[in-house]
Amino acid sequence: NFLSRMSHEIRTPLNAIIGMDTIAAQSIANPERVADCISKIGISARYLLSLINDILDMSRIESGKMLLKNEKFLFRDFIGGINNMIYNQTFAKGLDYECTVSSEIAEAYIGDAMKLQQILINILGNAVKFTEKGKVSVDIHPLSGKGSQSVLRFTVNDTGVGIGENFLPHIFEPFEQADGSSTATFGGTGLGLAITKNLVDLMGGSIKVRSIVGVGSEFTVDIPLTIDESVLVQPKLEHNFD
C-alpha cells in the first residue's frame, strides 16, 4: 500500500513539472502563460521536496542516525517563526489561529530548537490541513521542574474532521492514514506523525492525542528542556496570537 501510494504521490508532481516545462517552452511568446507555468512548477517542486524530506527523515530515524543538538535559543524568536508560518496557512483557508503562551515561560532554553520546531509545525500543519472551518490553536506552558530543568507542554487543538477511535492506536505508525481516501483528499505520505513521534521520543518527551470524528482533535506534547539562565529578562511575549 505504501509503495503504491508513494508511486502516485511522487509521479504526480514530477509529471506536473515535466508537463508545465514543456508548455512553457512552447509558449515563449506568451509571458503570462510562461509565468503561470513557472508558478505551478514551483508549487509541484516544493511538494515533491517535502515528500523526499519525509522519506529521508524516516530513513535517518530508523537507521539511528538522527542526532540531537544542544544549543541556546530565544523562545520569543522560536515561537514567533512558527506563528508566522501557521498564521499564513490559516489565513489562506479562512481559519482562526490562536497561540497562548504562559507568562511563566522562560526567555531562553537549551535544546534542539530545529527538531522542536519540526514537531510543532508537523502537528499544526496537520491541524490546518484537516480543518475546513473553525479554529486552530496552541497553548504553551511549563510543567513542574527542578532547578534549571523544565518540561514544556504544547497543546494543539483544531475543529477539523477528527480521527476515528479505531485508528487512534495506529496514528503514529509509519505510512498509516485513517483511510485511503484521505490521501486523495488531503495529500501526504502518512509519514508526518510517525516522524513527529520519533522526534518526541528522541528528545525524551511524550505525545498524546484525543479526537472525535466531526468535532476535532487535541495533541499534547511534553518536551524536557534546560532553562538558559544567562539570558537577561526581556519584556514578556504577547500572550495571544490571533
mmCIF file of C-alpha atoms in Angstrom:
data_model
loop_
_atom_site.group_PDB
_atom_site.id
_atom_site.type_symbol
_atom_site.label_atom_id
_atom_site.label_comp_id
_atom_site.label_asym_id
_atom_site.label_seq_id
_atom_site.Cartn_x
_atom_site.Cartn_y
_atom_site.Cartn_z
ATOM 1 C CA ASN A 1 0.000 0.000 0.000
ATOM 2 C CA PHE A 2 2.826 2.395 0.874
ATOM 3 C CA LEU A 3 4.728 1.736 -2.372
ATOM 4 C CA SER A 4 1.536 2.148 -4.384
ATOM 5 C CA ARG A 5 0.708 5.417 -2.612
ATOM 6 C CA MET A 6 4.268 6.732 -2.901
ATOM 7 C CA SER A 7 4.385 5.891 -6.611
ATOM 8 C CA HIS A 8 1.332 8.068 -7.158
ATOM 9 C CA GLU A 9 2.480 10.827 -4.795
ATOM 10 C CA ILE A 10 5.914 11.161 -6.424
ATOM 11 C CA ARG A 11 4.792 10.760 -10.036
ATOM 12 C CA THR A 12 2.047 13.399 -9.745
ATOM 13 C CA PRO A 13 4.315 16.413 -9.019
ATOM 14 C CA LEU A 14 7.006 15.075 -11.367
ATOM 15 C CA ASN A 15 4.516 14.783 -14.215
ATOM 16 C CA ALA A 16 3.251 18.291 -13.443
ATOM 17 C CA ILE A 17 6.796 19.698 -13.526
ATOM 18 C CA ILE A 18 7.596 17.995 -16.838
ATOM 19 C CA GLY A 19 4.266 18.991 -18.347
ATOM 20 C CA MET A 20 4.499 22.637 -17.310
ATOM 21 C CA ASP A 21 8.120 22.781 -18.504
ATOM 22 C CA THR A 22 7.021 21.565 -21.940
ATOM 23 C CA ILE A 23 4.147 24.052 -22.143
ATOM 24 C CA ALA A 24 6.409 26.934 -21.048
ATOM 25 C CA ALA A 25 8.991 26.034 -23.710
ATOM 26 C CA GLN A 26 6.258 26.136 -26.368
ATOM 27 C CA SER A 27 4.853 29.450 -25.080
ATOM 28 C CA ILE A 28 7.907 31.713 -25.041
ATOM 29 C CA ALA A 29 5.957 34.408 -26.899
ATOM 30 C CA ASN A 30 3.278 34.395 -24.188
ATOM 31 C CA PRO A 31 4.809 35.783 -20.956
ATOM 32 C CA GLU A 32 1.606 35.291 -18.914
ATOM 33 C CA ARG A 33 1.409 31.611 -19.879
ATOM 34 C CA VAL A 34 5.082 31.125 -19.064
ATOM 35 C CA ALA A 35 4.689 32.852 -15.687
ATOM 36 C CA ASP A 36 1.721 30.603 -14.850
ATOM 37 C CA CYS A 37 3.738 27.506 -15.772
ATOM 38 C CA ILE A 38 6.695 28.618 -13.648
ATOM 39 C CA SER A 39 4.378 29.205 -10.676
ATOM 40 C CA LYS A 40 2.901 25.702 -10.999
ATOM 41 C CA ILE A 41 6.372 24.183 -11.399
ATOM 42 C CA GLY A 42 7.410 25.860 -8.129
ATOM 43 C CA ILE A 43 4.363 24.532 -6.269
ATOM 44 C CA SER A 44 4.919 20.985 -7.524
ATOM 45 C CA ALA A 45 8.660 21.111 -6.815
ATOM 46 C CA ARG A 46 8.117 22.249 -3.203
ATOM 47 C CA TYR A 47 5.563 19.488 -2.656
ATOM 48 C CA LEU A 48 7.938 16.886 -4.099
ATOM 49 C CA LEU A 49 10.731 18.177 -1.857
ATOM 50 C CA SER A 50 8.505 17.793 1.212
ATOM 51 C CA LEU A 51 7.824 14.152 0.270
ATOM 52 C CA ILE A 52 11.523 13.437 -0.176
ATOM 53 C CA ASN A 53 12.359 15.156 3.122
ATOM 54 C CA ASP A 54 9.830 12.960 4.944
ATOM 55 C CA ILE A 55 11.279 9.795 3.412
ATOM 56 C CA LEU A 56 14.863 10.830 4.274
ATOM 57 C CA ASP A 57 13.893 11.813 7.830
ATOM 58 C CA MET A 58 12.213 8.450 8.385
ATOM 59 C CA SER A 59 15.267 6.682 6.974
ATOM 60 C CA ARG A 60 17.622 8.542 9.344
ATOM 61 C CA ILE A 61 15.374 7.809 12.312
ATOM 62 C CA GLU A 62 15.099 4.082 11.555
ATOM 63 C CA SER A 63 18.860 3.797 11.000
ATOM 64 C CA GLY A 64 19.628 5.592 14.286
ATOM 65 C CA LYS A 65 21.432 8.450 12.535
ATOM 66 C CA MET A 66 19.123 11.254 13.692
ATOM 67 C CA LEU A 67 21.154 13.167 16.303
ATOM 68 C CA LEU A 68 20.102 15.864 18.768
ATOM 69 C CA LYS A 69 21.694 19.295 19.010
ATOM 70 C CA ASN A 70 22.095 21.096 22.322
ATOM 71 C CA GLU A 71 22.027 24.822 21.659
ATOM 72 C CA LYS A 72 20.645 28.004 23.179
ATOM 73 C CA PHE A 73 17.586 29.626 21.638
ATOM 74 C CA LEU A 74 15.335 32.546 22.494
ATOM 75 C CA PHE A 75 11.784 31.347 22.979
ATOM 76 C CA ARG A 76 10.187 34.508 21.543
ATOM 77 C CA ASP A 77 12.091 34.067 18.258
ATOM 78 C CA PHE A 78 11.324 30.342 18.192
ATOM 79 C CA ILE A 79 7.558 30.657 18.642
ATOM 80 C CA GLY A 80 7.396 33.812 16.511
ATOM 81 C CA GLY A 81 8.730 31.942 13.487
ATOM 82 C CA ILE A 82 6.192 29.153 13.949
ATOM 83 C CA ASN A 83 3.322 31.609 14.408
ATOM 84 C CA ASN A 84 4.152 33.448 11.200
ATOM 85 C CA MET A 85 4.126 30.234 9.159
ATOM 86 C CA ILE A 86 0.938 28.816 10.656
ATOM 87 C CA TYR A 87 -0.906 32.139 10.639
ATOM 88 C CA ASN A 88 -0.310 32.479 6.891
ATOM 89 C CA GLN A 89 -1.710 28.971 6.345
ATOM 90 C CA THR A 90 -4.807 29.533 8.481
ATOM 91 C CA PHE A 91 -5.428 32.959 6.930
ATOM 92 C CA ALA A 92 -5.340 31.428 3.452
ATOM 93 C CA LYS A 93 -8.051 28.928 4.499
ATOM 94 C CA GLY A 94 -10.167 31.449 6.384
ATOM 95 C CA LEU A 95 -9.481 29.815 9.768
ATOM 96 C CA ASP A 96 -8.880 31.473 13.126
ATOM 97 C CA TYR A 97 -5.483 30.908 14.760
ATOM 98 C CA GLU A 98 -4.576 31.499 18.385
ATOM 99 C CA CYS A 99 -1.299 30.967 20.233
ATOM 100 C CA THR A 100 -1.394 31.368 24.011
ATOM 101 C CA VAL A 101 1.946 31.496 25.849
ATOM 102 C CA SER A 102 2.135 31.312 29.639
ATOM 103 C CA SER A 103 3.873 34.201 31.419
ATOM 104 C CA GLU A 104 5.941 31.525 33.215
ATOM 105 C CA ILE A 105 7.770 30.547 30.022
ATOM 106 C CA ALA A 106 11.496 31.369 30.311
ATOM 107 C CA GLU A 107 13.252 33.814 27.984
ATOM 108 C CA ALA A 108 15.602 31.169 26.596
ATOM 109 C CA TYR A 109 16.156 27.422 26.646
ATOM 110 C CA ILE A 110 18.847 24.922 25.711
ATOM 111 C CA GLY A 111 17.845 22.090 23.398
ATOM 112 C CA ASP A 112 17.252 21.217 19.754
ATOM 113 C CA ALA A 113 15.125 24.109 18.530
ATOM 114 C CA MET A 114 15.013 22.847 14.931
ATOM 115 C CA LYS A 115 13.566 19.446 15.854
ATOM 116 C CA LEU A 116 11.119 21.014 18.301
ATOM 117 C CA GLN A 117 10.043 23.363 15.521
ATOM 118 C CA GLN A 118 9.602 20.402 13.176
ATOM 119 C CA ILE A 119 7.409 18.644 15.761
ATOM 120 C CA LEU A 120 5.121 21.638 16.210
ATOM 121 C CA ILE A 121 4.918 22.522 12.522
ATOM 122 C CA ASN A 122 4.036 18.908 11.678
ATOM 123 C CA ILE A 123 1.193 18.885 14.217
ATOM 124 C CA LEU A 124 -0.052 22.405 13.499
ATOM 125 C CA GLY A 125 0.290 21.860 9.752
ATOM 126 C CA ASN A 126 -1.854 18.726 10.009
ATOM 127 C CA ALA A 127 -4.393 20.639 12.090
ATOM 128 C CA VAL A 128 -4.669 23.258 9.350
ATOM 129 C CA LYS A 129 -4.770 20.640 6.581
ATOM 130 C CA PHE A 130 -7.643 18.684 8.146
ATOM 131 C CA THR A 131 -9.666 21.702 9.294
ATOM 132 C CA GLU A 132 -12.035 23.282 6.799
ATOM 133 C CA LYS A 133 -13.739 25.758 9.134
ATOM 134 C CA GLY A 134 -13.330 26.996 12.675
ATOM 135 C CA LYS A 135 -10.108 27.343 14.607
ATOM 136 C CA VAL A 136 -6.595 26.015 15.195
ATOM 137 C CA SER A 137 -4.909 26.881 18.488
ATOM 138 C CA VAL A 138 -1.814 26.096 20.517
ATOM 139 C CA ASP A 139 -1.341 26.616 24.257
ATOM 140 C CA ILE A 140 2.165 26.589 25.755
ATOM 141 C CA HIS A 141 3.002 26.422 29.445
ATOM 142 C CA PRO A 142 5.694 24.872 31.672
ATOM 143 C CA LEU A 143 5.049 21.888 33.900
ATOM 144 C CA SER A 144 6.841 21.476 37.222
ATOM 145 C CA GLY A 145 10.618 21.080 37.029
ATOM 146 C CA LYS A 146 13.707 21.050 39.226
ATOM 147 C CA GLY A 147 16.259 23.876 39.100
ATOM 148 C CA SER A 148 17.081 24.760 35.532
ATOM 149 C CA GLN A 149 15.250 21.716 34.179
ATOM 150 C CA SER A 150 11.766 22.293 32.792
ATOM 151 C CA VAL A 151 9.140 20.410 30.836
ATOM 152 C CA LEU A 152 7.158 22.465 28.341
ATOM 153 C CA ARG A 153 3.662 21.355 27.393
ATOM 154 C CA PHE A 154 2.356 22.226 23.922
ATOM 155 C CA THR A 155 -1.363 21.579 23.406
ATOM 156 C CA VAL A 156 -2.680 21.862 19.843
ATOM 157 C CA ASN A 157 -6.432 21.906 19.216
ATOM 158 C CA ASP A 158 -8.430 22.051 15.988
ATOM 159 C CA THR A 159 -12.031 21.854 14.838
ATOM 160 C CA GLY A 160 -11.221 19.544 11.950
ATOM 161 C CA VAL A 161 -12.508 16.221 10.635
ATOM 162 C CA GLY A 162 -11.259 14.286 13.660
ATOM 163 C CA ILE A 163 -9.789 10.784 13.894
ATOM 164 C CA GLY A 164 -11.783 7.580 14.276
ATOM 165 C CA GLU A 165 -11.471 5.712 17.576
ATOM 166 C CA ASN A 166 -10.344 2.532 15.825
ATOM 167 C CA PHE A 167 -7.467 4.311 14.104
ATOM 168 C CA LEU A 168 -6.132 6.268 17.092
ATOM 169 C CA PRO A 169 -3.870 3.403 18.322
ATOM 170 C CA HIS A 170 -2.159 3.366 14.891
ATOM 171 C CA ILE A 171 -1.861 7.094 14.284
ATOM 172 C CA PHE A 172 1.902 7.230 14.942
ATOM 173 C CA GLU A 173 2.774 4.163 12.857
ATOM 174 C CA PRO A 174 4.757 4.840 9.648
ATOM 175 C CA PHE A 175 2.873 5.013 6.350
ATOM 176 C CA GLU A 176 -0.532 4.826 8.039
ATOM 177 C CA GLN A 177 -3.529 7.059 7.304
ATOM 178 C CA ALA A 178 -7.062 6.874 8.647
ATOM 179 C CA ASP A 179 -8.356 5.713 5.257
ATOM 180 C CA GLY A 180 -7.195 5.605 1.671
ATOM 181 C CA SER A 181 -9.456 8.443 0.617
ATOM 182 C CA SER A 182 -7.634 10.910 2.878
ATOM 183 C CA THR A 183 -4.569 10.645 0.655
ATOM 184 C CA ALA A 184 -6.562 11.698 -2.385
ATOM 185 C CA THR A 185 -8.397 14.444 -0.492
ATOM 186 C CA PHE A 186 -5.606 15.956 1.590
ATOM 187 C CA GLY A 187 -2.359 14.532 0.139
ATOM 188 C CA GLY A 188 0.644 13.296 2.098
ATOM 189 C CA THR A 189 2.527 10.063 2.676
ATOM 190 C CA GLY A 190 1.397 9.159 6.180
ATOM 191 C CA LEU A 191 4.936 9.756 7.486
ATOM 192 C CA GLY A 192 4.491 13.112 9.247
ATOM 193 C CA LEU A 193 3.117 11.883 12.589
ATOM 194 C CA ALA A 194 5.453 8.869 12.647
ATOM 195 C CA ILE A 195 8.399 11.264 12.270
ATOM 196 C CA THR A 196 6.900 13.539 14.933
ATOM 197 C CA LYS A 197 6.504 10.665 17.422
ATOM 198 C CA ASN A 198 10.093 9.512 16.845
ATOM 199 C CA LEU A 199 11.450 13.057 17.311
ATOM 200 C CA VAL A 200 9.472 13.465 20.537
ATOM 201 C CA ASP A 201 10.867 10.158 21.821
ATOM 202 C CA LEU A 202 14.383 11.165 20.775
ATOM 203 C CA MET A 203 14.034 14.363 22.833
ATOM 204 C CA GLY A 204 12.852 12.396 25.878
ATOM 205 C CA GLY A 205 9.303 13.694 25.669
ATOM 206 C CA SER A 206 5.810 12.293 25.216
ATOM 207 C CA ILE A 207 2.899 12.845 22.853
ATOM 208 C CA LYS A 208 -0.794 12.020 23.273
ATOM 209 C CA VAL A 209 -3.856 12.557 21.121
ATOM 210 C CA ARG A 210 -7.592 12.786 21.735
ATOM 211 C CA SER A 211 -10.074 13.117 18.913
ATOM 212 C CA ILE A 212 -13.756 12.934 17.993
ATOM 213 C CA VAL A 213 -14.827 12.480 14.378
ATOM 214 C CA GLY A 214 -16.546 15.601 13.098
ATOM 215 C CA VAL A 215 -15.567 17.630 16.178
ATOM 216 C CA GLY A 216 -11.777 17.927 16.120
ATOM 217 C CA SER A 217 -8.507 16.740 17.651
ATOM 218 C CA GLU A 218 -6.175 17.621 20.509
ATOM 219 C CA PHE A 219 -2.467 16.775 20.527
ATOM 220 C CA THR A 220 -0.491 17.189 23.762
ATOM 221 C CA VAL A 221 3.318 17.219 23.575
ATOM 222 C CA ASP A 222 5.589 17.377 26.642
ATOM 223 C CA ILE A 223 9.262 18.183 25.946
ATOM 224 C CA PRO A 224 12.030 18.460 28.577
ATOM 225 C CA LEU A 225 14.351 21.448 28.099
ATOM 226 C CA THR A 226 17.025 23.235 30.115
ATOM 227 C CA ILE A 227 16.385 26.872 31.015
ATOM 228 C CA ASP A 228 19.188 29.179 29.862
ATOM 229 C CA GLU A 229 19.521 31.431 32.896
ATOM 230 C CA SER A 230 22.259 33.559 31.310
ATOM 231 C CA VAL A 231 19.746 35.458 29.169
ATOM 232 C CA LEU A 232 18.523 38.736 30.670
ATOM 233 C CA VAL A 233 14.799 39.035 31.213
ATOM 234 C CA GLN A 234 13.111 40.901 28.369
ATOM 235 C CA PRO A 235 9.597 42.366 28.197
ATOM 236 C CA LYS A 236 7.186 39.454 28.146
ATOM 237 C CA LEU A 237 5.750 37.958 24.974
ATOM 238 C CA GLU A 238 2.346 38.973 23.795
ATOM 239 C CA HIS A 239 0.262 36.189 25.295
ATOM 240 C CA ASN A 240 -2.102 35.782 22.358
ATOM 241 C CA PHE A 241 -1.605 35.446 18.624
ATOM 242 C CA ASP A 242 -4.941 35.651 16.870
#
